[in-house]
């Protein structure tokens, strides 16, 4: 596998004796017992089958459920060794049931009940179904219950499913609305055997996360300013704690909860209603008090570490005067003209000659700038300046399907990145709500022409007037829907270029945006066994070819079963670009740099 794809996603077994991971379009197991006995098998002998990590789920009874195409397989953890070692001779496992359509691990997800008899399928991120699994020699699809009221809007995705043995299911879903993230909580009770089960949307807002207690009786619900402990069945609040900006909660046991947040890590005793600060995060300032105790400021509060090594929040304190010298050493800040640090701490020895830095200067892995710039064509813009800044553009082409748009917007929001989206007339017509949300997102929206056709096809007459009419039609449709104007950038479908295309662009005051990096999306396939290029290989190729000023195109809505698309692995690409020192900017920024 590519060196750029070292971090494989893993799924731990309930007893932590096995983990499942996905790599190169295949799923493998890893035995902790084999590791300790130093008898770990070669990876090829630990292969379960084709798919991504979304293709597998553990049930509470140490059974692994594997969904491939329409079939759900059940593999007992103790049989993982036999099933994988003799995969060419034996079936994957026992057939637990079937679903009526193919499972696409790139866009779909599923959740299994603790007893392994029921399955919730989230199809394409929006449609939610419940299946009662039935296994037999001549298998038919299991009984299905569709929740039409759980048809999630296109801007909503399931973030978490909590499914305890009581069969009261809680779903945490996240939406992007007007560029902001909003979470909702849904519940339905399968224990009543009603068909279909009654479904409720709870009156909950701003829920960051939900964590079920070990015995399943309570749930820790994280809000922006507090932690509420709720009875899981009744959803009534039993107690609550003030907490600023929590991120994640972990149950130590049924009485103790550890919460990690932006500013502190704290441990709570629920029954005693007591808390203890374990650590301070993201300290803005730190030093010593006059009593020689450590203090730290974080999130507008001050914390002092006492003599018994406990952190306490205080209202006021007296800081000791800062000192830069002792009998043997003197410290000072050495200003730097460039680099990742604004300054560096230097130590000067007073009892002997010599000065050195307290911390070694970090080694830069940033790409070097080219020695000379390349000529830029503002009529057929393929790239920005190569030498001015270490920045590039990722552009997203929305042709027909809105699949992946919500996930891309969420990732860009998480990374605080503004990008450029090119929208086609078919996309505007077929996905009006998605287009409206995109127009409110703060990203740059440009034109991908009115029809998605090869504008250089000799079989048709596509002259300058046709091109200008198509651009104007796309402008009008976008304005009618959103009340906003498209940016004066465009590119033709398939990135074709001709003299008519360039001349029509100039006459319409458009800049034609091309690209200098091929993302190999025509070769989409997560499986290296198929002979095609995997997503990690695509990312590696992009990293080899990108330069300052590059334009990297990604198409939304593509991908087939058992394939992972480039847009669904956007964070992988962004992480690698950031590690090399690149900033991702809209196309208008690249154009502006070379104009001025």
Coordinates of C-alpha atoms in Angstrom, one line a residue:
X1 CA 0.0 0.0 0.0
X2 CA 1.0 3.6 -0.5
X3 CA 3.3 5.2 2.1
X4 CA 0.8 8.0 2.2
X5 CA -1.9 5.7 3.6
X6 CA -0.3 4.3 6.7
X7 CA -3.2 4.9 9.0
X8 CA -5.8 2.1 8.5
X9 CA -9.2 2.5 10.0
X10 CA -9.8 -0.3 12.6
X11 CA -12.8 -1.8 14.3
X12 CA -12.2 -3.4 17.7
X13 CA -14.1 -6.5 18.9
X14 CA -16.2 -6.0 22.1
X15 CA -13.6 -7.9 24.1
X16 CA -10.6 -6.3 22.4
X17 CA -9.2 -9.6 21.4
X18 CA -9.5 -8.9 17.6
X19 CA -9.4 -5.9 15.4
X20 CA -10.7 -5.6 11.9
X21 CA -9.1 -3.2 9.4
X22 CA -9.5 -2.2 5.8
X23 CA -6.6 -1.8 3.4
X24 CA -6.6 -1.5 -0.4
X25 CA -10.2 -2.5 -0.8
X26 CA -9.9 -5.7 1.3
X27 CA -10.9 -6.4 4.9
X28 CA -8.5 -8.2 7.3
X29 CA -8.5 -9.4 10.9
X30 CA -5.7 -9.1 13.5
X31 CA -5.5 -11.4 16.5
X32 CA -4.1 -10.0 19.7
X33 CA -3.5 -13.5 21.0
X34 CA -1.4 -14.3 18.0
X35 CA 0.5 -11.1 18.5
X36 CA 1.4 -12.0 22.1
X37 CA 2.4 -15.5 21.1
X38 CA 4.4 -14.1 18.2
X39 CA 2.5 -16.3 15.8
X40 CA 0.8 -13.6 13.7
X41 CA 0.0 -14.9 10.2
X42 CA 1.0 -13.2 7.0
X43 CA -1.6 -10.6 5.9
X44 CA -2.8 -12.6 2.9
X45 CA -3.9 -15.4 5.3
X46 CA -5.9 -13.0 7.4
X47 CA -8.0 -11.6 4.6
X48 CA -11.8 -11.8 5.2
X49 CA -13.0 -10.5 1.9
X50 CA -13.5 -7.4 -0.3
X51 CA -14.9 -4.2 1.1
X52 CA -14.2 -1.2 3.3
X53 CA -14.4 -0.9 7.1
X54 CA -18.1 0.1 6.7
X55 CA -18.7 -3.4 5.4
X56 CA -18.3 -5.0 8.9
X57 CA -19.9 -4.6 12.4
X58 CA -19.4 -6.5 15.6
X59 CA -22.4 -7.8 17.6
X60 CA -22.3 -8.1 21.4
X61 CA -21.9 -11.9 21.2
X62 CA -18.4 -11.7 19.7
X63 CA -19.8 -12.3 16.2
X64 CA -18.6 -10.3 13.2
X65 CA -21.2 -9.4 10.6
X66 CA -20.0 -8.8 7.1
X67 CA -22.2 -7.2 4.4
X68 CA -21.2 -8.0 0.8
X69 CA -23.4 -7.1 -2.1
X70 CA -26.9 -8.2 -0.9
X71 CA -25.8 -10.9 1.6
X72 CA -25.1 -10.5 5.3
X73 CA -22.6 -13.1 6.7
X74 CA -22.1 -14.0 10.3
X75 CA -18.6 -15.0 11.4
X76 CA -17.9 -16.3 14.9
X77 CA -14.7 -14.6 16.2
X78 CA -13.2 -18.0 17.1
X79 CA -13.6 -19.0 13.4
X80 CA -11.8 -16.0 11.9
X81 CA -8.6 -18.0 11.6
X82 CA -10.2 -20.9 9.8
X83 CA -12.4 -18.8 7.6
X84 CA -9.6 -16.6 6.4
X85 CA -6.9 -19.3 6.1
X86 CA -9.2 -21.5 4.0
X87 CA -11.1 -18.7 2.3
X88 CA -10.6 -20.3 -1.1
X89 CA -12.2 -23.5 0.0
X90 CA -14.8 -22.5 2.6
X91 CA -17.6 -20.0 2.5
X92 CA -17.1 -16.6 4.3
X93 CA -19.3 -17.6 7.2
X94 CA -22.9 -18.4 7.9
X95 CA -25.5 -16.5 5.9
X96 CA -27.5 -14.4 8.4
X97 CA -29.8 -12.7 5.9
X98 CA -30.1 -10.6 2.7
X99 CA -31.1 -7.1 1.8
X100 CA -33.0 -6.3 -1.4
X101 CA -30.3 -4.2 -3.1
X102 CA -26.5 -4.1 -3.3
X103 CA -24.6 -2.5 -0.4
X104 CA -22.1 0.2 -1.5
X105 CA -19.5 0.6 1.3
X106 CA -18.3 3.9 -0.1
X107 CA -21.7 5.6 0.6
X108 CA -23.8 3.2 2.7
X109 CA -23.5 2.1 6.3
X110 CA -25.2 -0.5 8.5
X111 CA -25.7 -1.2 12.2
X112 CA -26.4 -4.6 13.8
X113 CA -28.5 -5.3 16.9
X114 CA -26.7 -6.8 19.9
X115 CA -28.4 -10.2 19.3
X116 CA -27.4 -10.1 15.6
X117 CA -31.0 -10.6 14.4
X118 CA -31.8 -7.2 13.1
X119 CA -30.0 -4.7 10.9
X120 CA -30.4 -0.9 10.2
X121 CA -29.3 0.1 6.8
X122 CA -28.4 3.7 6.0
X123 CA -28.6 3.9 2.2
X124 CA -26.7 6.7 0.5
X125 CA -26.7 8.6 3.8
X126 CA -30.4 9.5 3.7
X127 CA -32.7 6.5 3.4
X128 CA -32.9 4.4 6.6
X129 CA -34.4 0.8 6.6
X130 CA -34.7 -1.9 9.3
X131 CA -34.3 -5.5 8.4
X132 CA -35.2 -8.6 10.4
X133 CA -32.5 -11.1 9.3
X134 CA -33.5 -14.6 8.2
X135 CA -31.0 -17.2 7.3
X136 CA -31.9 -20.3 5.3
X137 CA -30.5 -22.6 2.6
X138 CA -32.5 -20.8 0.0
X139 CA -32.3 -17.3 1.3
X140 CA -34.8 -14.5 0.5
X141 CA -34.6 -11.0 1.7
X142 CA -35.5 -10.5 5.3
X143 CA -38.6 -8.7 6.3
X144 CA -38.0 -5.0 5.9
X145 CA -39.5 -2.0 7.7
X146 CA -39.0 1.3 5.9
X147 CA -39.2 4.5 7.9
X148 CA -40.5 7.1 5.4
X149 CA -40.3 9.6 8.3
X150 CA -36.6 8.7 8.6
X151 CA -35.9 9.8 5.1
X152 CA -33.2 12.2 6.2
X153 CA -32.8 15.4 4.2
X154 CA -29.9 15.5 1.7
X155 CA -27.9 17.8 4.0
X156 CA -28.1 15.3 6.9
X157 CA -26.0 12.3 7.8
X158 CA -26.1 9.7 10.6
X159 CA -23.2 10.4 13.0
X160 CA -23.9 7.7 15.6
X161 CA -26.3 4.8 16.3
X162 CA -26.8 3.5 19.9
X163 CA -28.4 0.1 20.0
X164 CA -28.4 -1.6 23.4
X165 CA -29.9 -4.9 24.3
X166 CA -33.2 -3.2 25.3
X167 CA -33.8 -2.5 21.6
X168 CA -34.5 1.2 22.2
X169 CA -32.4 2.7 19.4
X170 CA -31.1 6.3 19.4
X171 CA -29.7 7.9 16.3
X172 CA -27.6 11.1 16.4
X173 CA -27.7 12.9 13.0
X174 CA -25.8 15.9 11.8
X175 CA -26.9 18.5 9.3
X176 CA -25.3 21.5 7.6
X177 CA -27.8 24.4 7.4
X178 CA -26.8 27.8 6.1
X179 CA -23.2 26.8 6.5
X180 CA -23.6 25.8 10.2
X181 CA -23.7 22.3 11.8
X182 CA -26.9 21.3 13.6
X183 CA -27.4 17.9 15.2
X184 CA -30.7 16.1 15.8
X185 CA -31.6 13.1 17.9
X186 CA -34.1 10.4 16.8
X187 CA -35.4 7.4 18.7
X188 CA -37.5 4.3 18.1
X189 CA -38.5 1.4 20.2
X190 CA -38.2 -2.1 18.7
X191 CA -39.0 -3.9 22.0
X192 CA -42.8 -3.3 21.5
X193 CA -42.8 -5.5 18.3
X194 CA -45.0 -2.9 16.6
X195 CA -44.9 -2.8 12.8
X196 CA -43.5 -0.3 12.0
X197 CA -42.1 0.9 15.3
X198 CA -43.1 4.3 16.5
X199 CA -40.5 6.9 15.7
X200 CA -39.7 10.1 17.5
X201 CA -37.6 13.1 16.9
X202 CA -36.5 14.3 20.4
X203 CA -36.6 18.0 21.3
X204 CA -32.9 18.2 21.6
X205 CA -30.6 20.8 20.1
X206 CA -26.8 21.3 20.1
X207 CA -26.0 17.7 21.1
X208 CA -22.3 17.1 20.5
X209 CA -22.3 13.4 21.3
X210 CA -24.0 10.6 23.2
X211 CA -22.2 7.9 25.1
X212 CA -24.1 4.9 26.6
X213 CA -23.0 3.6 30.0
X214 CA -21.5 0.1 30.3
X215 CA -24.7 -1.4 31.7
X216 CA -26.9 0.4 29.2
X217 CA -29.0 2.2 31.8
X218 CA -27.7 5.7 31.4
X219 CA -26.4 8.0 28.7
X220 CA -24.0 10.9 28.9
X221 CA -25.3 13.6 26.6
X222 CA -22.7 16.3 25.6
X223 CA -24.0 19.9 25.1
X224 CA -21.8 23.0 24.4
X225 CA -21.8 24.0 28.1
X226 CA -22.7 20.9 30.1
X227 CA -22.8 17.1 30.5
X228 CA -26.3 15.6 31.2
X229 CA -26.7 12.1 32.6
X230 CA -30.0 10.8 31.4
X231 CA -31.9 7.6 32.1
X232 CA -31.6 5.9 28.7
X233 CA -35.1 4.5 28.5
X234 CA -37.1 7.5 29.8
X235 CA -34.5 10.1 28.5
X236 CA -35.1 12.0 31.7
X237 CA -32.1 14.0 33.1
X238 CA -30.9 12.5 36.4
X239 CA -28.1 14.9 37.0
X240 CA -25.9 17.3 35.1
X241 CA -22.4 19.0 35.3
X242 CA -21.2 22.3 33.9
X243 CA -18.6 21.8 31.3
X244 CA -17.3 24.2 28.7
X245 CA -16.9 22.8 25.1
X246 CA -16.8 19.0 25.7
X247 CA -15.7 16.8 22.8
X248 CA -15.9 13.2 23.9
X249 CA -17.0 11.1 26.9
X250 CA -15.8 7.7 28.1
X251 CA -17.4 5.5 30.8
X252 CA -14.8 4.1 33.2
X253 CA -17.5 2.1 34.9
X254 CA -21.2 2.6 35.6
X255 CA -20.4 5.4 38.1
X256 CA -17.4 7.2 36.6
X257 CA -17.2 9.2 33.4
X258 CA -14.1 10.8 31.8
X259 CA -14.9 13.8 29.6
X260 CA -12.3 15.3 27.2
X261 CA -12.9 18.9 25.9
X262 CA -11.3 21.8 24.3
X263 CA -9.8 23.1 27.6
X264 CA -9.9 20.4 30.3
X265 CA -10.0 16.6 30.7
X266 CA -12.2 15.8 33.8
X267 CA -13.3 12.7 35.6
X268 CA -16.8 12.6 37.2
X269 CA -18.3 10.4 39.9
X270 CA -21.9 10.4 39.0
X271 CA -23.5 9.2 42.3
X272 CA -21.3 11.6 44.4
X273 CA -21.7 14.4 42.0
X274 CA -18.0 15.2 42.2
X275 CA -15.5 16.0 39.5
X276 CA -11.7 16.1 39.2
X277 CA -9.7 17.9 36.6
X278 CA -7.1 15.5 35.2
X279 CA -5.4 17.8 32.7
X280 CA -5.6 21.3 31.2
X281 CA -5.7 21.4 27.4
X282 CA -4.7 24.2 25.0
X283 CA -3.3 26.4 27.7
X284 CA -2.9 30.0 26.5
X285 CA -0.5 30.9 29.3
X286 CA 1.3 29.1 32.0
X287 CA 3.8 29.8 34.8
X288 CA 4.3 29.7 38.6
X289 CA 2.4 31.4 41.4
X290 CA 4.1 33.2 44.2
X291 CA 3.7 29.9 46.2
X292 CA 5.7 28.1 43.5
X293 CA 2.6 26.2 42.1
X294 CA 2.0 25.7 38.4
X295 CA -0.8 27.7 36.9
X296 CA -2.4 27.6 33.4
X297 CA -5.0 29.7 31.6
X298 CA -7.3 28.0 29.2
X299 CA -10.7 29.0 27.8
X300 CA -10.9 32.1 29.9
X301 CA -10.4 30.3 33.2
X302 CA -7.3 29.8 35.5
X303 CA -6.3 26.5 36.9
X304 CA -3.6 25.8 39.6
X305 CA -1.9 22.5 40.2
X306 CA -1.7 22.0 43.9
X307 CA 0.9 20.3 46.0
X308 CA -1.0 17.0 45.9
X309 CA -0.9 17.1 42.1
X310 CA -4.5 18.1 41.5
X311 CA -5.8 20.8 39.2
X312 CA -8.2 23.3 40.7
X313 CA -10.1 26.1 39.0
X314 CA -9.5 29.4 40.8
X315 CA -11.0 32.9 40.6
X316 CA -7.8 34.8 41.4
X317 CA -4.1 34.2 42.0
X318 CA -0.8 36.0 42.2
X319 CA 1.7 35.0 39.6
X320 CA 5.4 35.0 40.4
X321 CA 7.6 37.5 38.6
X322 CA 9.1 36.0 35.5
X323 CA 12.9 35.4 35.6
X324 CA 15.1 34.8 32.6
X325 CA 18.3 34.0 34.6
X326 CA 19.7 31.8 37.2
X327 CA 23.2 31.3 38.7
X328 CA 24.2 29.2 35.7
X329 CA 22.0 30.0 32.8
X330 CA 20.2 32.9 31.1
X331 CA 17.4 32.4 28.6
X332 CA 16.2 34.7 25.8
X333 CA 14.1 34.5 22.6
X334 CA 15.9 34.4 19.3
X335 CA 13.7 36.0 16.6
X336 CA 13.4 34.2 13.4
X337 CA 12.6 35.8 10.1
X338 CA 10.6 32.8 8.8
X339 CA 9.6 29.2 9.6
X340 CA 7.0 27.5 11.7
X341 CA 8.0 29.4 15.0
X342 CA 8.0 33.1 15.4
X343 CA 10.9 32.8 17.8
X344 CA 12.9 30.1 19.5
X345 CA 14.1 29.7 23.1
X346 CA 17.9 30.0 23.5
X347 CA 19.9 28.9 26.6
X348 CA 23.2 30.8 27.4
X349 CA 25.6 29.1 29.8
X350 CA 27.1 31.4 32.4
X351 CA 29.6 29.1 34.0
X352 CA 31.0 28.1 30.6
X353 CA 31.1 29.4 27.1
X354 CA 28.3 28.5 24.7
X355 CA 24.7 29.1 23.6
X356 CA 22.2 26.6 22.2
X357 CA 18.5 26.3 21.6
X358 CA 16.3 24.7 24.1
X359 CA 14.4 22.8 21.4
X360 CA 16.0 21.7 18.1
X361 CA 14.7 23.6 15.1
X362 CA 12.1 21.5 13.4
X363 CA 13.0 19.8 10.1
X364 CA 10.8 21.1 7.3
X365 CA 9.2 18.6 5.0
X366 CA 7.7 21.3 2.9
X367 CA 8.0 21.2 -0.9
X368 CA 10.6 23.5 -2.3
X369 CA 9.5 26.3 -4.6
X370 CA 10.6 26.0 -8.3
X371 CA 13.5 28.3 -9.3
X372 CA 11.4 30.1 -11.9
X373 CA 7.7 30.8 -12.4
X374 CA 5.8 29.4 -15.4
X375 CA 3.8 31.4 -17.8
X376 CA 0.1 31.8 -16.9
X377 CA -2.6 32.0 -19.5
X378 CA -5.6 33.9 -18.1
X379 CA -7.8 32.8 -21.0
X380 CA -7.1 29.1 -20.4
X381 CA -6.1 29.1 -16.7
X382 CA -4.4 25.8 -15.8
X383 CA -2.5 26.9 -12.7
X384 CA -1.5 29.9 -10.6
X385 CA 1.9 31.2 -9.7
X386 CA 4.5 28.6 -8.9
X387 CA 6.7 30.8 -6.8
X388 CA 4.6 33.3 -4.9
X389 CA 2.9 31.1 -2.3
X390 CA 2.6 27.5 -1.3
X391 CA -1.1 27.3 -2.1
X392 CA -3.3 25.4 -4.6
X393 CA -7.0 24.9 -5.4
X394 CA -9.2 21.8 -5.1
X395 CA -12.3 22.3 -7.3
X396 CA -15.4 20.1 -7.0
X397 CA -17.4 19.3 -10.2
X398 CA -21.1 18.7 -9.5
X399 CA -22.6 17.1 -12.6
X400 CA -25.8 15.3 -11.7
X401 CA -25.8 13.5 -8.3
X402 CA -25.5 15.4 -5.0
X403 CA -24.0 12.3 -3.5
X404 CA -21.0 13.3 -1.3
X405 CA -21.8 17.0 -1.2
X406 CA -22.8 17.0 2.5
X407 CA -19.7 15.1 3.5
X408 CA -17.5 17.3 1.5
X409 CA -19.0 20.5 3.0
X410 CA -18.5 19.1 6.5
X411 CA -14.9 18.1 5.9
X412 CA -14.1 21.6 4.4
X413 CA -15.8 23.2 7.4
X414 CA -13.8 21.0 9.8
X415 CA -10.6 22.1 8.0
X416 CA -11.7 25.8 7.7
X417 CA -11.2 25.7 3.9
X418 CA -13.0 27.6 1.2
X419 CA -13.1 25.9 -2.2
X420 CA -14.6 26.3 -5.7
X421 CA -17.6 24.3 -6.9
X422 CA -18.5 24.0 -10.5
X423 CA -22.2 23.3 -11.0
X424 CA -23.8 21.9 -14.2
X425 CA -27.3 22.7 -15.4
X426 CA -28.4 19.1 -14.8
X427 CA -27.2 19.4 -11.2
X428 CA -29.1 22.6 -10.6
X429 CA -32.3 21.1 -12.0
X430 CA -32.1 17.8 -10.2
X431 CA -30.8 19.0 -6.8
X432 CA -32.3 22.4 -6.0
X433 CA -32.1 22.1 -2.2
X434 CA -28.4 21.0 -2.5
X435 CA -27.7 24.0 -4.7
X436 CA -29.4 26.4 -2.3
X437 CA -27.3 25.0 0.6
X438 CA -24.2 25.3 -1.5
X439 CA -24.9 28.9 -2.3
X440 CA -25.1 29.7 1.5
X441 CA -22.0 27.8 2.4
X442 CA -19.5 30.6 1.7
X443 CA -17.7 28.6 -1.0
X444 CA -17.1 29.9 -4.5
X445 CA -19.7 28.6 -7.0
X446 CA -18.9 28.7 -10.8
X447 CA -20.3 27.2 -14.0
X448 CA -19.9 23.8 -15.5
X449 CA -22.2 24.8 -18.5
X450 CA -25.9 24.1 -19.0
X451 CA -25.7 20.6 -20.5
X452 CA -23.1 18.0 -19.8
X453 CA -21.8 17.1 -23.3
X454 CA -18.6 17.2 -25.3
X455 CA -18.6 20.7 -26.7
X456 CA -16.0 19.7 -29.3
X457 CA -18.1 16.8 -30.7
X458 CA -17.9 17.1 -34.5
X459 CA -21.4 15.5 -34.9
X460 CA -23.1 18.5 -33.4
X461 CA -22.9 22.3 -34.2
X462 CA -21.7 23.8 -31.0
X463 CA -20.4 27.2 -32.1
X464 CA -19.7 30.3 -30.0
X465 CA -23.4 31.4 -29.9
X466 CA -24.3 28.0 -28.5
X467 CA -21.6 28.2 -25.8
X468 CA -22.6 31.7 -24.8
X469 CA -26.3 30.7 -24.6
X470 CA -25.4 27.7 -22.4
X471 CA -23.4 29.9 -20.0
X472 CA -26.2 32.4 -19.8
X473 CA -28.8 29.7 -19.2
X474 CA -26.8 28.3 -16.4
X475 CA -26.4 31.8 -14.9
X476 CA -30.2 32.4 -15.1
X477 CA -31.2 29.1 -13.6
X478 CA -28.7 29.5 -10.7
X479 CA -29.9 33.0 -10.0
X480 CA -33.6 32.0 -10.1
X481 CA -33.0 29.3 -7.6
X482 CA -30.6 31.1 -5.2
X483 CA -30.9 34.8 -5.8
X484 CA -27.1 34.8 -6.3
X485 CA -24.8 35.1 -9.3
X486 CA -22.3 32.5 -10.4
X487 CA -18.6 33.5 -10.3
X488 CA -17.2 34.4 -13.8
X489 CA -15.2 31.1 -14.0
X490 CA -16.2 28.0 -15.9
X491 CA -14.9 25.0 -17.6
X492 CA -16.5 22.8 -20.2
X493 CA -17.6 19.2 -19.5
X494 CA -14.7 16.8 -19.7
X495 CA -12.3 19.9 -19.6
X496 CA -12.4 20.0 -23.4
X497 CA -10.9 23.2 -25.0
X498 CA -11.3 24.8 -28.5
X499 CA -10.8 28.2 -30.1
X500 CA -14.6 28.7 -29.9
X501 CA -14.7 27.8 -26.2
X502 CA -11.9 30.3 -25.4
X503 CA -13.3 33.1 -27.6
X504 CA -16.8 32.6 -26.2
X505 CA -15.4 32.8 -22.6
X506 CA -13.6 36.0 -23.3
X507 CA -16.6 37.6 -25.0
X508 CA -18.8 36.7 -21.9
X509 CA -16.0 38.0 -19.6
X510 CA -15.4 34.5 -18.2
X511 CA -12.1 33.0 -17.3
X512 CA -11.8 29.4 -18.5
X513 CA -10.5 27.3 -15.6
X514 CA -8.6 24.2 -16.6
X515 CA -6.4 22.0 -14.4
X516 CA -2.8 20.8 -14.3
X517 CA -3.3 17.7 -12.1
X518 CA -5.1 14.6 -13.3
X519 CA -6.9 13.0 -10.4
X520 CA -7.4 9.7 -12.3
X521 CA -11.1 9.6 -11.4
X522 CA -11.7 7.5 -14.4
X523 CA -9.7 4.7 -12.6
X524 CA -11.8 4.8 -9.5
X525 CA -11.5 1.5 -7.7
X526 CA -10.5 0.8 -4.1
X527 CA -9.3 -2.7 -4.8
X528 CA -5.7 -3.1 -5.9
X529 CA -6.7 -6.7 -6.9
X530 CA -8.8 -5.4 -9.8
X531 CA -5.8 -4.0 -11.5
X532 CA -7.1 -0.4 -11.3
X533 CA -5.9 2.5 -9.3
X534 CA -6.9 2.6 -5.6
X535 CA -7.8 5.9 -3.8
X536 CA -4.5 5.8 -1.9
X537 CA -2.7 5.4 -5.2
X538 CA -4.6 8.4 -6.6
X539 CA -3.6 10.5 -3.6
X540 CA 0.0 9.5 -4.1
X541 CA -0.1 10.4 -7.8
X542 CA -1.7 13.8 -6.9
X543 CA 1.0 14.4 -4.3
X544 CA 3.7 13.6 -6.9
X545 CA 2.2 16.0 -9.6
X546 CA 1.0 18.9 -7.5
X547 CA 2.9 22.2 -7.3
X548 CA 2.3 25.6 -5.9
X549 CA -0.6 27.1 -7.9
X550 CA -2.0 23.7 -9.0
X551 CA -5.7 23.0 -9.6
X552 CA -6.9 19.6 -8.5
X553 CA -10.4 18.5 -9.7
X554 CA -12.7 16.1 -7.9
X555 CA -16.1 15.0 -9.2
X556 CA -19.0 14.5 -6.9
X557 CA -21.5 11.7 -7.1
X558 CA -19.4 9.0 -8.7
X559 CA -18.4 5.6 -7.4
X560 CA -19.7 2.0 -7.5
X561 CA -20.1 -0.8 -5.0
X562 CA -17.0 -1.8 -3.2
X563 CA -15.2 1.4 -4.4
X564 CA -14.2 4.4 -2.4
X565 CA -14.4 7.7 -4.2
X566 CA -11.8 10.5 -3.9
X567 CA -14.4 12.8 -2.5
X568 CA -15.2 10.3 0.3
X569 CA -11.5 10.3 1.2
X570 CA -11.0 14.1 1.0
X571 CA -9.5 14.3 4.5
X572 CA -6.7 11.9 3.4
X573 CA -5.8 14.2 0.5
X574 CA -6.0 17.3 2.7
X575 CA -3.8 15.9 5.5
X576 CA -1.1 15.1 3.0
X577 CA -1.3 18.5 1.4
X578 CA -1.1 20.3 4.8
X579 CA 1.9 18.2 5.9
X580 CA 3.7 19.5 2.8
X581 CA 2.9 23.1 3.8
X582 CA 0.1 23.8 1.3
X583 CA -2.9 26.0 1.8
X584 CA -6.1 25.2 -0.1
X585 CA -7.7 28.3 -1.6
X586 CA -10.5 29.1 -4.1
X587 CA -9.6 29.5 -7.7
X588 CA -10.3 33.2 -7.5
X589 CA -7.3 33.6 -5.1
X590 CA -4.9 31.9 -7.6
X591 CA -6.2 34.1 -10.4
X592 CA -5.9 37.2 -8.2
X593 CA -2.3 36.4 -7.3
X594 CA -1.2 36.5 -11.0
X595 CA -3.3 39.5 -11.9
X596 CA -1.8 41.7 -9.3

